[in-house]
Coordinates of C-alpha atoms in Angstrom, one line a residue:
Chain A
M22 CA 5.7 -14.9 -32.4
K23 CA 2.3 -14.2 -31.1
K24 CA 2.1 -17.6 -29.6
V25 CA 5.5 -17.1 -27.8
G26 CA 4.2 -13.9 -26.3
N27 CA 1.1 -15.7 -25.2
Y28 CA 3.0 -18.4 -23.4
F29 CA 5.3 -15.7 -21.9
S30 CA 2.4 -13.8 -20.4
K31 CA 0.7 -17.0 -19.2
F32 CA 3.9 -18.0 -17.4
F33 CA 4.2 -14.6 -15.7
I34 CA 0.5 -14.5 -14.7
I35 CA 0.9 -17.9 -13.1
L36 CA 4.0 -16.7 -11.3
F37 CA 2.2 -13.7 -9.9
L38 CA -0.7 -15.8 -8.7
C39 CA 1.8 -18.1 -6.9
V40 CA 3.5 -15.2 -5.3
Q41 CA 0.1 -13.8 -4.1
M42 CA -1.2 -17.2 -2.9
Y43 CA 1.9 -19.0 -1.5
P44 CA 2.3 -16.9 1.7
I45 CA -1.4 -17.4 2.6
I46 CA -1.2 -21.2 1.9
W47 CA 2.0 -21.3 4.0
L48 CA 0.2 -19.5 6.8
L49 CA -2.8 -21.9 6.7
L50 CA -0.5 -25.0 6.7
S51 CA 1.7 -23.7 9.5
S52 CA -1.2 -23.1 11.7
V53 CA -2.0 -26.8 11.9
K54 CA 1.6 -28.0 12.6
S55 CA 2.5 -29.5 15.9
P56 CA 5.1 -27.7 18.0
S57 CA 7.8 -30.3 17.4
E58 CA 7.4 -30.0 13.7
F59 CA 8.6 -26.4 13.8
S60 CA 11.8 -27.3 15.6
L61 CA 12.5 -30.5 13.7
R62 CA 11.6 -29.8 10.2
A63 CA 12.0 -26.9 7.7
V64 CA 9.3 -24.3 7.9
Y65 CA 8.2 -24.8 4.3
A66 CA 7.6 -28.6 4.8
L67 CA 4.0 -29.8 4.7
P68 CA 2.4 -30.6 8.0
E69 CA 2.7 -34.3 8.9
K70 CA -0.7 -34.4 10.4
L71 CA -3.3 -31.8 11.1
T72 CA -3.2 -30.6 14.7
F73 CA -5.8 -28.0 15.8
S74 CA -4.4 -27.6 19.3
N75 CA -2.7 -24.3 18.2
Y76 CA -6.2 -22.9 17.7
A77 CA -7.3 -24.0 21.2
V78 CA -4.2 -22.4 22.7
A79 CA -4.7 -19.1 20.9
W80 CA -8.4 -19.0 21.7
T81 CA -8.0 -19.5 25.4
A82 CA -4.5 -18.9 26.6
G83 CA -4.0 -16.3 23.9
K84 CA -7.3 -14.7 24.8
M85 CA -8.4 -14.6 21.1
G86 CA -11.9 -15.5 22.3
I87 CA -12.1 -12.3 24.3
Y88 CA -10.6 -10.2 21.5
F89 CA -13.1 -11.7 19.0
R90 CA -16.0 -10.8 21.2
N91 CA -14.8 -7.2 21.5
S92 CA -14.2 -6.9 17.8
A93 CA -17.5 -8.4 16.9
I94 CA -19.5 -6.1 19.2
A95 CA -17.6 -3.0 18.0
T96 CA -17.9 -3.9 14.4
L97 CA -21.5 -4.9 14.3
V98 CA -22.8 -1.9 16.3
A99 CA -20.6 0.5 14.2
L100 CA -21.9 -1.0 10.9
L101 CA -25.5 -0.6 12.1
L102 CA -24.8 3.1 13.0
I103 CA -23.0 3.8 9.7
I104 CA -26.0 2.7 7.7
T105 CA -28.5 4.5 9.9
F106 CA -26.5 7.8 9.6
S107 CA -25.2 7.7 6.0
A108 CA -28.2 6.4 4.1
P109 CA -30.6 9.2 5.0
V110 CA -28.0 12.0 4.6
S111 CA -27.1 10.7 1.2
F112 CA -30.8 10.5 0.2
A113 CA -31.3 14.1 1.3
I114 CA -28.2 15.2 -0.6
T115 CA -29.1 13.6 -3.9
K116 CA -32.9 13.7 -4.0
M117 CA -34.1 16.6 -1.9
K118 CA -33.8 20.3 -2.7
W119 CA -31.9 22.6 -0.4
K120 CA -29.2 25.2 -0.8
L121 CA -26.3 23.6 1.2
S122 CA -26.6 20.1 -0.2
R123 CA -23.5 20.3 -2.4
I124 CA -21.4 21.9 0.4
T125 CA -22.6 19.2 2.8
L126 CA -21.4 16.6 0.4
T127 CA -18.0 18.2 0.0
F128 CA -17.8 18.6 3.8
F129 CA -18.2 14.9 4.2
L130 CA -16.0 13.8 1.3
L131 CA -13.2 16.0 2.8
G132 CA -12.9 13.3 5.4
I133 CA -11.6 10.8 2.9
T134 CA -8.4 12.7 2.2
I135 CA -7.4 13.8 5.6
P136 CA -5.0 11.5 7.4
V137 CA -6.3 9.9 10.6
Q138 CA -3.2 11.1 12.4
V139 CA -4.4 14.7 12.3
M140 CA -7.5 13.8 14.4
L141 CA -5.8 11.3 16.7
I142 CA -4.3 13.6 19.4
P143 CA -7.3 15.8 19.9
L144 CA -9.6 12.7 19.9
F145 CA -7.4 11.1 22.5
I146 CA -7.6 14.1 24.8
M147 CA -11.3 14.5 24.2
Y148 CA -11.9 10.8 25.1
K149 CA -9.7 11.1 28.2
N150 CA -11.8 14.1 29.4
V151 CA -15.1 12.4 28.9
G152 CA -14.0 8.9 30.0
L153 CA -14.3 7.2 26.7
L154 CA -10.8 5.7 26.8
N155 CA -10.9 2.0 27.4
S156 CA -14.5 1.5 26.4
L157 CA -16.0 -0.2 23.4
L158 CA -18.4 2.6 23.1
G159 CA -15.5 5.0 22.3
L160 CA -14.4 2.7 19.5
I161 CA -17.9 2.3 18.1
I162 CA -18.2 6.1 18.0
V163 CA -15.0 6.7 16.0
Y164 CA -15.7 3.8 13.7
S165 CA -19.1 5.1 12.9
A166 CA -17.9 8.7 12.4
F167 CA -14.9 7.8 10.3
G168 CA -17.0 5.3 8.2
L169 CA -19.3 8.1 7.1
P170 CA -17.3 9.8 4.2
I171 CA -16.8 6.6 2.1
S172 CA -20.3 5.3 2.9
I173 CA -21.9 8.6 1.8
Y174 CA -19.7 8.6 -1.3
L175 CA -21.0 5.2 -2.2
F176 CA -24.6 5.8 -1.3
V177 CA -24.7 9.1 -3.2
G178 CA -23.6 7.2 -6.3
F179 CA -26.3 4.6 -5.9
F180 CA -29.1 7.2 -5.1
K181 CA -28.1 9.1 -8.3
S182 CA -28.8 6.1 -10.4
V183 CA -32.5 5.9 -9.1
P184 CA -34.7 7.9 -11.5
N185 CA -36.7 10.7 -10.0
Q186 CA -39.9 9.4 -11.5
M187 CA -39.9 6.7 -8.9
I188 CA -40.2 9.3 -6.2
E189 CA -42.9 11.2 -8.2
A190 CA -44.9 8.0 -8.7
A191 CA -44.7 7.2 -4.9
V192 CA -45.8 10.7 -4.0
I193 CA -48.8 10.5 -6.4
D194 CA -49.7 7.2 -4.6
G195 CA -49.8 9.2 -1.4
C196 CA -46.4 8.5 0.2
N197 CA -44.9 11.2 2.4
I198 CA -41.2 11.8 2.3
F199 CA -40.3 9.4 5.0
A200 CA -42.4 6.6 3.4
V201 CA -40.6 7.4 0.1
F202 CA -37.3 6.9 1.9
T203 CA -38.1 3.8 3.9
R204 CA -40.5 2.0 1.6
I205 CA -39.3 3.0 -1.9
M206 CA -35.7 4.0 -1.6
L207 CA -34.2 1.6 1.0
P208 CA -35.5 -1.6 -0.7
L209 CA -33.9 -0.3 -3.9
M210 CA -30.6 0.2 -2.0
K211 CA -30.0 -3.5 -1.2
N212 CA -26.9 -3.6 -3.3
A213 CA -25.7 -0.3 -1.9
I214 CA -26.2 -1.4 1.6
A215 CA -24.4 -4.7 0.9
T216 CA -21.5 -2.8 -0.6
V217 CA -21.2 -0.3 2.2
L218 CA -21.5 -3.0 4.9
T219 CA -18.7 -5.1 3.4
I220 CA -16.4 -2.2 2.8
Q221 CA -17.0 -0.8 6.3
F222 CA -16.6 -4.3 7.8
L223 CA -13.1 -4.4 6.3
F224 CA -12.1 -1.0 7.7
T225 CA -13.6 -1.6 11.1
W226 CA -12.5 -5.2 11.6
N227 CA -9.0 -4.4 10.3
D228 CA -8.5 -1.2 12.4
L229 CA -5.4 -1.0 14.5
V230 CA -4.7 2.7 15.0
F231 CA -7.8 3.6 17.0
S232 CA -7.9 0.5 19.1
M233 CA -4.2 0.7 20.0
T234 CA -4.6 4.4 20.9
F235 CA -7.8 4.3 22.9
I236 CA -7.7 0.8 24.5
S237 CA -5.0 -0.3 26.9
K238 CA -7.0 -2.8 29.1
M239 CA -6.3 -6.4 28.0
D240 CA -9.9 -7.5 28.3
L241 CA -11.1 -4.7 25.9
K242 CA -8.5 -5.2 23.2
T243 CA -9.8 -6.0 19.7
V244 CA -8.6 -8.8 17.4
Q245 CA -5.9 -6.7 15.7
T246 CA -4.4 -5.2 18.8
G247 CA -4.7 -8.5 20.6
L248 CA -2.9 -10.2 17.7
M249 CA 0.0 -7.6 18.0
Y250 CA 0.2 -8.2 21.8
F251 CA 0.0 -11.9 21.4
S252 CA 2.8 -12.2 18.9
G253 CA 4.9 -9.7 20.8
Q254 CA 4.5 -11.8 23.9
F255 CA 4.6 -15.4 22.6
G256 CA 5.4 -15.0 18.9
Q257 CA 9.1 -15.8 19.3
R258 CA 8.6 -19.1 21.1
Q259 CA 5.2 -20.3 20.1
W260 CA 5.0 -20.3 16.3
G261 CA 2.0 -22.6 16.0
P262 CA -0.4 -20.6 18.2
T263 CA 0.8 -17.4 16.5
F264 CA 0.0 -18.7 13.1
A265 CA -3.4 -19.9 14.4
S266 CA -4.2 -16.5 15.8
I267 CA -3.2 -14.8 12.5
V268 CA -5.5 -17.2 10.7
M269 CA -8.3 -16.5 13.2
S270 CA -8.0 -12.8 12.8
T271 CA -8.3 -13.1 9.0
L272 CA -11.0 -15.8 9.0
P273 CA -14.1 -13.5 8.9
T274 CA -12.6 -11.5 6.1
L275 CA -11.6 -14.7 4.3
L276 CA -15.1 -16.1 4.5
L277 CA -16.7 -12.9 3.4
Y278 CA -14.3 -12.6 0.5
L279 CA -15.2 -16.1 -0.6
F280 CA -18.8 -15.2 -1.1
L281 CA -18.7 -11.4 -1.7
N282 CA -15.5 -10.8 -3.5
K283 CA -17.2 -9.1 -6.4
V284 CA -18.9 -6.6 -4.1
M285 CA -15.7 -6.0 -2.2
I286 CA -13.6 -5.4 -5.3
K287 CA -16.2 -3.1 -6.8
G288 CA -16.7 -1.2 -3.6
L289 CA -13.0 -0.7 -2.8
T290 CA -12.1 0.4 -6.3
A291 CA -15.3 2.5 -6.9
G292 CA -13.7 5.8 -6.0
A293 CA -10.7 5.4 -8.2
V294 CA -12.4 4.0 -11.3
K295 CA -15.0 6.8 -11.4
G296 CA -12.1 9.2 -10.9
Chain B
M15 CA -44.1 17.1 -4.7
E16 CA -41.8 20.1 -5.0
R17 CA -42.8 21.2 -1.5
M18 CA -42.2 17.8 -0.1
L19 CA -38.6 17.8 -1.5
R20 CA -38.0 21.2 0.1
D21 CA -39.4 20.2 3.5
K22 CA -36.8 21.7 5.9
K23 CA -37.8 19.6 8.9
A24 CA -37.5 16.4 6.9
I25 CA -34.1 17.4 5.6
A26 CA -32.9 18.3 9.0
L27 CA -34.0 14.9 10.3
F28 CA -32.2 13.1 7.5
I29 CA -28.9 15.0 7.8
L30 CA -28.5 16.0 11.4
P31 CA -27.5 12.7 13.0
A32 CA -24.7 12.2 10.5
I33 CA -23.6 15.9 10.7
I34 CA -23.4 15.9 14.4
V35 CA -21.4 12.7 14.7
Y36 CA -19.1 13.8 11.9
M37 CA -18.7 17.3 13.2
F38 CA -17.6 16.2 16.7
I39 CA -15.5 13.2 15.9
V40 CA -13.8 14.2 12.6
F41 CA -14.1 17.9 12.0
V42 CA -13.6 19.5 15.4
P43 CA -10.4 17.4 16.0
I44 CA -9.0 18.8 12.8
I45 CA -9.4 22.3 14.1
W46 CA -8.0 21.4 17.5
S47 CA -5.0 19.8 15.9
G48 CA -4.3 23.2 14.2
V49 CA -4.7 25.0 17.6
Y50 CA -2.4 22.5 19.4
T51 CA 0.4 23.3 17.1
F52 CA 0.9 26.6 19.0
F53 CA 1.0 24.9 22.4
D54 CA 3.4 22.8 24.4
G55 CA 2.8 20.3 27.1
V56 CA -0.2 18.3 28.1
P57 CA -3.7 19.8 27.6
G58 CA -5.5 20.4 30.9
I59 CA -2.3 20.1 33.0
N60 CA 0.5 22.3 31.8
F61 CA -0.5 23.5 28.3
N62 CA 1.3 26.6 27.4
Y63 CA 1.0 28.9 24.4
T64 CA 4.4 28.9 22.7
G65 CA 3.7 30.7 19.4
I66 CA 5.4 29.3 16.4
T67 CA 8.1 27.5 18.4
N68 CA 6.9 24.1 17.4
F69 CA 7.3 25.0 13.7
T70 CA 10.8 26.4 14.1
K71 CA 11.6 23.3 16.1
L72 CA 10.8 21.2 13.1
F73 CA 13.7 22.7 11.2
T74 CA 16.4 21.8 13.8
D75 CA 14.9 18.5 14.8
R76 CA 17.3 15.9 13.4
L77 CA 14.9 13.0 14.1
F78 CA 12.1 14.8 12.2
W79 CA 14.3 15.1 9.1
Q80 CA 15.4 11.5 9.4
S81 CA 11.8 10.3 9.7
L82 CA 10.8 12.4 6.7
L83 CA 13.7 10.9 4.7
T84 CA 12.8 7.4 5.7
N85 CA 9.2 8.1 4.8
L86 CA 10.1 9.5 1.4
K87 CA 12.3 6.5 0.7
Y88 CA 9.4 4.2 1.6
V89 CA 7.0 6.2 -0.6
G90 CA 9.4 6.1 -3.6
V91 CA 10.0 2.4 -3.5
V92 CA 6.4 1.3 -2.6
V93 CA 4.7 3.6 -5.1
T94 CA 7.0 2.5 -7.9
G95 CA 6.4 -1.1 -7.0
Q96 CA 2.6 -0.8 -6.7
I97 CA 2.2 1.2 -9.9
I98 CA 4.6 -0.7 -12.1
L99 CA 3.6 -4.2 -10.9
G100 CA 0.0 -3.1 -11.0
L101 CA 0.3 -2.0 -14.6
L102 CA 2.2 -5.1 -15.6
V103 CA -0.3 -7.5 -14.0
S104 CA -3.2 -5.6 -15.5
F105 CA -1.7 -6.1 -19.0
L106 CA -1.0 -9.7 -18.3
L107 CA -4.7 -10.2 -17.2
L108 CA -5.8 -8.5 -20.3
F109 CA -3.7 -10.4 -22.8
G110 CA -2.5 -13.5 -21.1
I111 CA -5.5 -15.1 -19.5
K112 CA -9.0 -15.6 -20.9
R113 CA -10.8 -18.6 -19.3
Y114 CA -9.8 -18.2 -15.7
N115 CA -9.7 -14.4 -15.7
V116 CA -12.2 -13.9 -12.9
L117 CA -10.5 -16.4 -10.7
A118 CA -7.1 -14.8 -11.4
R119 CA -8.4 -11.4 -10.5
T120 CA -10.0 -12.7 -7.3
I121 CA -6.7 -14.2 -6.2
I122 CA -4.7 -11.2 -7.2
F123 CA -6.9 -8.9 -5.2
F124 CA -7.2 -11.1 -2.1
P125 CA -4.3 -9.7 0.0
V126 CA -5.9 -6.2 -0.3
V127 CA -8.7 -7.1 2.0
L128 CA -6.6 -8.9 4.7
P129 CA -6.0 -7.1 8.0
T130 CA -2.8 -5.1 7.8
V131 CA -1.7 -6.5 11.2
A132 CA -2.2 -10.1 10.1
V133 CA -0.2 -9.6 6.9
A134 CA 2.5 -7.8 8.9
Q135 CA 2.7 -10.7 11.4
L136 CA 2.8 -13.2 8.6
F137 CA 5.7 -11.3 7.0
V138 CA 7.5 -11.2 10.4
K139 CA 7.4 -15.0 10.3
I140 CA 8.5 -15.0 6.6
Y141 CA 11.5 -12.9 7.4
E142 CA 12.3 -14.5 10.8
I143 CA 15.9 -15.7 11.6
A144 CA 15.7 -16.8 15.3
P145 CA 14.8 -19.0 17.1
Q146 CA 14.0 -20.7 13.7
Y147 CA 14.6 -19.7 10.2
G148 CA 11.5 -18.1 8.6
L149 CA 10.4 -18.9 5.0
I150 CA 13.0 -16.8 3.2
N151 CA 16.0 -17.9 5.2
S152 CA 15.0 -21.5 5.0
I153 CA 14.7 -21.3 1.2
L154 CA 18.1 -19.6 1.0
R155 CA 19.4 -22.5 3.1
V156 CA 18.1 -25.1 0.7
L157 CA 19.5 -23.1 -2.3
R158 CA 22.9 -23.2 -0.5
L159 CA 22.9 -19.4 -0.4
D160 CA 23.7 -19.4 3.3
F161 CA 25.8 -16.2 3.0
L162 CA 22.5 -14.3 2.2
I163 CA 20.8 -15.5 5.4
Q164 CA 20.2 -12.5 7.7
P165 CA 17.8 -10.9 10.1
W166 CA 15.8 -9.1 7.4
L167 CA 13.7 -7.0 9.8
G168 CA 16.2 -7.0 12.6
Q169 CA 19.0 -4.8 11.1
P170 CA 18.8 -1.2 9.9
Q171 CA 20.3 -2.0 6.4
T172 CA 17.4 -4.2 5.3
A173 CA 14.4 -3.5 7.6
L174 CA 12.9 -0.7 5.5
W175 CA 13.3 -2.6 2.2
A176 CA 11.8 -5.7 3.8
I177 CA 8.7 -3.7 4.9
C178 CA 8.5 -2.2 1.4
I179 CA 8.3 -5.6 -0.2
A180 CA 5.6 -6.7 2.2
D181 CA 3.5 -3.6 1.5
I182 CA 3.9 -3.9 -2.3
W183 CA 2.7 -7.5 -2.0
R184 CA -0.3 -6.4 0.0
A185 CA -1.5 -3.6 -2.1
M186 CA -0.4 -4.5 -5.7
G187 CA -3.6 -6.3 -6.5
F188 CA -5.6 -3.1 -5.8
Y189 CA -3.8 -1.2 -8.5
A190 CA -3.8 -4.2 -10.9
I191 CA -7.6 -4.3 -10.7
I192 CA -8.0 -0.5 -11.1
F193 CA -5.8 -0.5 -14.2
Y194 CA -7.5 -3.7 -15.5
V195 CA -11.0 -2.0 -15.3
A196 CA -9.7 1.0 -17.1
L197 CA -8.2 -1.1 -19.8
I198 CA -11.3 -3.2 -20.5
N199 CA -13.2 0.1 -20.8
V200 CA -11.0 1.2 -23.7
K201 CA -13.3 0.9 -26.7
E202 CA -12.8 -2.2 -28.8
E203 CA -12.8 -0.1 -32.0
I204 CA -9.8 1.9 -30.9
I205 CA -7.8 -1.2 -30.4
E206 CA -9.0 -2.7 -33.7
A207 CA -8.1 0.5 -35.5
A208 CA -4.7 0.5 -34.0
R209 CA -4.2 -3.2 -34.9
L210 CA -5.2 -2.5 -38.5
D211 CA -2.6 0.3 -38.5
G212 CA 0.0 -2.3 -37.6
A213 CA 0.3 -1.6 -33.9
S214 CA 0.7 -4.8 -31.9
G215 CA 2.0 -6.0 -28.6
F216 CA 4.4 -3.6 -27.1
A217 CA 3.6 -0.7 -29.5
L218 CA -0.1 -1.1 -28.8
V219 CA 0.5 -0.8 -25.1
R220 CA 3.1 2.0 -25.3
H221 CA 1.3 4.3 -27.8
I222 CA -2.4 3.5 -27.5
L223 CA -3.3 1.9 -24.2
L224 CA -1.0 3.7 -21.7
P225 CA -1.9 7.2 -23.0
L226 CA -5.6 6.2 -22.8
I227 CA -5.5 5.2 -19.2
K228 CA -3.4 8.2 -18.2
P229 CA -6.2 9.8 -16.1
I230 CA -6.6 6.6 -14.1
T231 CA -2.8 6.4 -13.7
G232 CA -3.0 9.9 -12.1
V233 CA -5.7 8.8 -9.7
A234 CA -3.8 5.6 -8.8
L235 CA -0.7 7.7 -8.2
V236 CA -2.5 10.0 -5.8
L237 CA -4.0 7.1 -3.9
S238 CA -0.6 5.3 -3.8
V239 CA 1.4 8.4 -2.8
T240 CA -1.0 9.7 -0.1
G241 CA -1.5 6.1 1.2
T242 CA 2.2 5.5 1.6
L243 CA 2.8 9.0 3.1
K244 CA 0.3 8.0 5.8
V245 CA 1.8 4.5 6.3
F246 CA 1.5 3.5 9.9
E247 CA -0.1 0.2 10.7
S248 CA 2.1 -2.2 8.7
I249 CA 5.3 -0.6 10.1
V250 CA 4.0 -0.6 13.7
A251 CA 3.1 -4.3 13.4
M252 CA 6.4 -5.3 11.7
T253 CA 9.1 -3.3 13.4
A254 CA 7.5 -0.5 15.5
G255 CA 9.9 1.9 13.8
G256 CA 13.1 0.0 14.7
P257 CA 15.7 -1.3 14.9
G258 CA 16.8 2.0 16.4
T259 CA 14.9 4.5 14.3
S260 CA 15.7 2.9 10.9
T261 CA 12.0 2.4 10.0
T262 CA 10.5 5.4 11.8
T263 CA 8.4 7.2 9.4
L264 CA 6.7 10.6 10.1
T265 CA 3.4 9.0 11.3
I266 CA 5.3 6.8 13.8
Y267 CA 7.5 9.7 14.9
M268 CA 4.3 11.7 15.5
Y269 CA 2.7 8.9 17.4
N270 CA 5.7 8.4 19.6
L271 CA 6.0 12.2 20.3
A272 CA 2.4 12.3 21.5
F273 CA 1.7 9.0 23.1
K274 CA 5.1 8.0 24.3
Y275 CA 6.6 11.3 25.3
G276 CA 3.5 13.4 26.0
Q277 CA 4.5 16.1 23.6
Y278 CA 0.9 16.7 22.2
G279 CA 1.6 20.1 20.8
Y280 CA 4.7 19.2 18.9
G281 CA 3.1 15.9 17.8
S282 CA 0.2 17.8 16.4
T283 CA 2.7 20.0 14.4
V284 CA 4.1 16.9 12.8
A285 CA 0.6 15.6 12.1
V286 CA -0.3 18.9 10.4
F287 CA 2.9 18.6 8.4
I288 CA 1.8 15.1 7.2
L289 CA -1.6 16.6 6.1
V290 CA 0.1 19.4 4.2
E291 CA 2.5 17.0 2.6
C292 CA -0.4 14.8 1.4
M293 CA -2.2 17.8 -0.1
V294 CA 0.8 19.1 -1.9
F295 CA 1.6 15.8 -3.5
A296 CA -2.0 15.2 -4.5
L297 CA -2.2 18.7 -6.1
L298 CA 1.1 18.2 -7.8
I299 CA 0.1 14.9 -9.3
N300 CA -3.3 16.2 -10.3
K301 CA -1.7 19.1 -12.1
L302 CA 0.8 16.9 -13.9
F303 CA -1.8 14.5 -15.1
L304 CA -4.5 17.0 -15.9
K305 CA -2.3 19.5 -17.7
D306 CA -1.2 16.9 -20.3
D307 CA -4.8 15.9 -20.9
K308 CA -5.7 19.3 -22.2
A309 CA -2.7 19.6 -24.5

């Protein structure tokens, strides 16, 4: 009986794995099919030979190259700012002694629960007034600000796990508070920084709502908005390049996941598991 | 030492950059959104104070109620799917697979990290009917189930359900892993004791494991419900709210009000409604799952 149950659950787990994997495999295979294959053979058929022309079309005619550059700039700068802003404030909240530290933490964590839609209209009007619409700087600013709550949440958890004796020892050795932070704490935060960076990379790279609201110029669109535009424009007729551009938009995430899946899974589920 | 940790200047230097950015970009807009709900028109051009008109308008606005209903249908189906499948897969991971467990978890979680737009576009192709059959319609063709072939995303009867399936697929792994982590944290002794008492298989799950992971189930429900109430990107990228208004949820309705029709005040009112909705549901679920814990 136990054996039957065992096979039963093995069967279902394999079924689930197939369901999770097959669409992605289908996507990868479809992106290397030649145009004639789409019209002549069934869509689930394996590609006859690998053609990478779809990627070339998507990259140049589909402007994916431009979108990639925009996304890369916005994401990298935003990530840098997120770390520069969130690490010090988390350190001050967990390790330093001041009256409003708890309230400050709550104030930041509030941002996790509030839907983006609530801020969207006022932000749009604010941006319009100061001329930040259609600029990568505008995107970088929202990405860094909206990245703070979860980053601070993660950093605070990591700082808490560092014993206070480490600070005491450093102070006895003659460190001032800034040296404690930069020379003692930050090197200990390597894992925390890696977690925050990967999680925030996902949020920033995957963003649609801000970029579609604040950017309307073709040459400033990011990968996700560009992908929407591209498949809206050519998706019906040009399946190959559409699949290629979908693959390209996910490629950075896919590569990161290949190497950092543990960090990503831990970081994304951290909030829930700690309750 | 003590004095150093109370150094006001150092604290200010550490916290001010983050506070200023957060204040202006996240916090102030929340306040403004609240203020906008009492106005009509476009700020800076013809913004007029209208009192509570926007709120009374909500009650008579047929499209608002329709979007709310669509939204709740979506929440109901997707939350059920995510939680039930998540639980099921977590138990399968716990009991069914030993040697390749890490690999299986990595695969199950993978869709969670993919860009929403990319997944949505992928599903558009999966559901496609013209100019070529997509994945589903071609498979139906092979199975000689031609009568089932249809424009899954292109007709009001099926579009919302098709979106639900795509979103369950995308997020199910997240819940599976949350539940799995909770399950492996259950003390080995408890399971051993239950086994000695004769509980096995289904009884073990039903009477021992499920009650033990109830707090996590509460957290998962809050995440799933608030996440689905706020659904926006996947629908925008699959149907943009159509055909007609059949997949227009509240967030999409709000977005169209503001950015298509320039009704910033009324749009803000719907946005604030979404916020209140999220908070009410979160509190309700917390109450249900915490009350039982004490008993």
